[in-house]
Amino acid sequence: MATDSNKFQAIISHCKEYGFIFPSSEIYDGLQAVYDYGQWGSELKKNIKDYWWNSMTRMNENIVGIDAAIFMHPTTWKASGHVDNFNDPMIDNKDSKKRYRVDHLIEGHAELMEKDGRLDEAKALLEDMDKLLAKDDFEGLRKLILDHGIKCSISGTANWTDIRQFNLMFSTEFGSTVSADDEDNKVYLRPETAQGIFVNFLNVQKTGRMKIPFGIAQIGKAFRNEIVARQFIFRMREFEQMEMQFFIRPGTQKEWYEYWKAERLKWHLSLGTAKEKYRFHDHIKLAHYADAACDIEFEFPIGFKEVEGIHSRTDFDLKNHQEYSKKKMQYFDNDIDEKTGKPYGNYIPYVIETSIGLDRMFLLVMSNAYTEEDLSTPEKQDSRVVLRFPPKLAPMKLAVLPLVKKDGLPEIARKIMDDCKSHFRCFYEEKDTIGKRYRRMDAIGTPFCVTVDQQTKEDNTVTIRHRDSMQQERVPLTEIKRIVLESTN
Ligand code: ATP
């Protein structure tokens, strides 16, 4: 059985072996921190997206979705602060030449302390780090690293450079350029999807006749030149975000911030994940745009880590876009302010943002689902790997399996396929023993298998097998669709 420390490796191998995730351009040895989703991975990812999208846009009448371009006018990133502020403090080891993000280097050391049972010391170290990061005190941070004897894992030395800032945005050139350094042609690959929403705020508000409070949701790719890009799909250089910007009246940000914190946790728990696996982490060092921020952390096999951020972004973005574009970013609120008896009038709205990484959510769902089960009996050793996905997220909902490849059983199975495949994703298989076929379906998390056997021809019933309990029951052919739809919708 996999322990927590090797469970992560087991999940990575499983994702590859069963067609969920492959290293990008693997035939050329892959590209660091870039991954491709395979046949079942892309289905799972799409189901997670749909679950988020529907919960935002269908369940909230005041939230609409958009799909903005990845390329944006370069001034966008000046206005948003990313050109000047989207940096991480880095430190290089002079012997190994390896570069580290300062917070990751210190956190890694604190984890080792925790493993040694030095819990108080680890806590104190992280508190000191947070305080120094909040002040951008790089000398202090370097001293903290040296005082704790933190070493490079490759060279084993503490021969560190000074700490420097490193911008995380990727850039490229637009059109035909004279010189690669031509600043006029420089465009960025967006490091977050949010700005596509901000620059379209008035387009959507006016054409959709939206009234504050209202939200705009978006799912799309984002790119960050992460320095320490390891931990599988947890930290990628190309990833996807599902973000929602909620536009509100200034002064109401505290209550909406609390509202969205609660709503987002509810969404996570609606997938049946145990509450103890989640916790909130309040930010001490706030990003350049925020007046309050927290992360929703999940207990991955590699420890509690951020899966989603909730940020009170004030009017920072809209105000700056107004300043840089010289276009008004104001909303006219004709509701009556009870204090003055007059309409609230013109203002730049405040924004609460919920921002979840789709790939991290994928990893969360996978980590939560991955189970190795010992099924041994006194007579026989046996085990299985089963992905206990919430049925609504499972890539495949139903497998249709004729017991043998003859006697008219495949024909009946094909009819079941035809009846069901326009309603949900089904899989047909007639090769190998039924036991092996069940195990393959367990390994990709298919909640139901139906087996067509000789009895089916006599009484129009099939055996339906439930993934988690492995229980089998006989049900009429006509019931299959209803049973699957009921639990996967
Ligand atoms: P981290 O501290 O882990 O770098 P962040 O605080 O910079 O993350 P945000 O800018 O708040 O992240 O982005 C919102 C969400 O996008 C994160 O909660 C995470 O789920 C996801 N995300 C951010 N960076 C990456 C990445 N490199 N790979 C995968 N997902 C990411």
CSV table of C-alpha atoms in Angstrom, one decimal, residues 56 68 81 126 147 201 217 256 308 325 349 370 411:
chain,number,residue,atom,x,y,z
A,56,MET,CA,-21.2,30.0,-11.4
A,68,ALA,CA,-11.3,36.6,-23.7
A,81,GLY,CA,0.9,46.1,-12.1
A,126,LEU,CA,7.6,30.4,8.8
A,147,ASP,CA,21.2,31.5,10.2
A,201,PHE,CA,-16.2,45.1,-17.6
A,217,ALA,CA,-16.7,34.3,-15.0
A,256,TRP,CA,-19.0,40.0,-0.1
A,308,GLU,CA,-7.9,28.5,-4.8
A,325,SER,CA,-6.7,53.8,-21.2
A,349,PRO,CA,-16.9,49.2,-8.5
A,370,TYR,CA,-7.0,7.4,-5.8
A,411,GLU,CA,-25.7,-7.1,-30.3
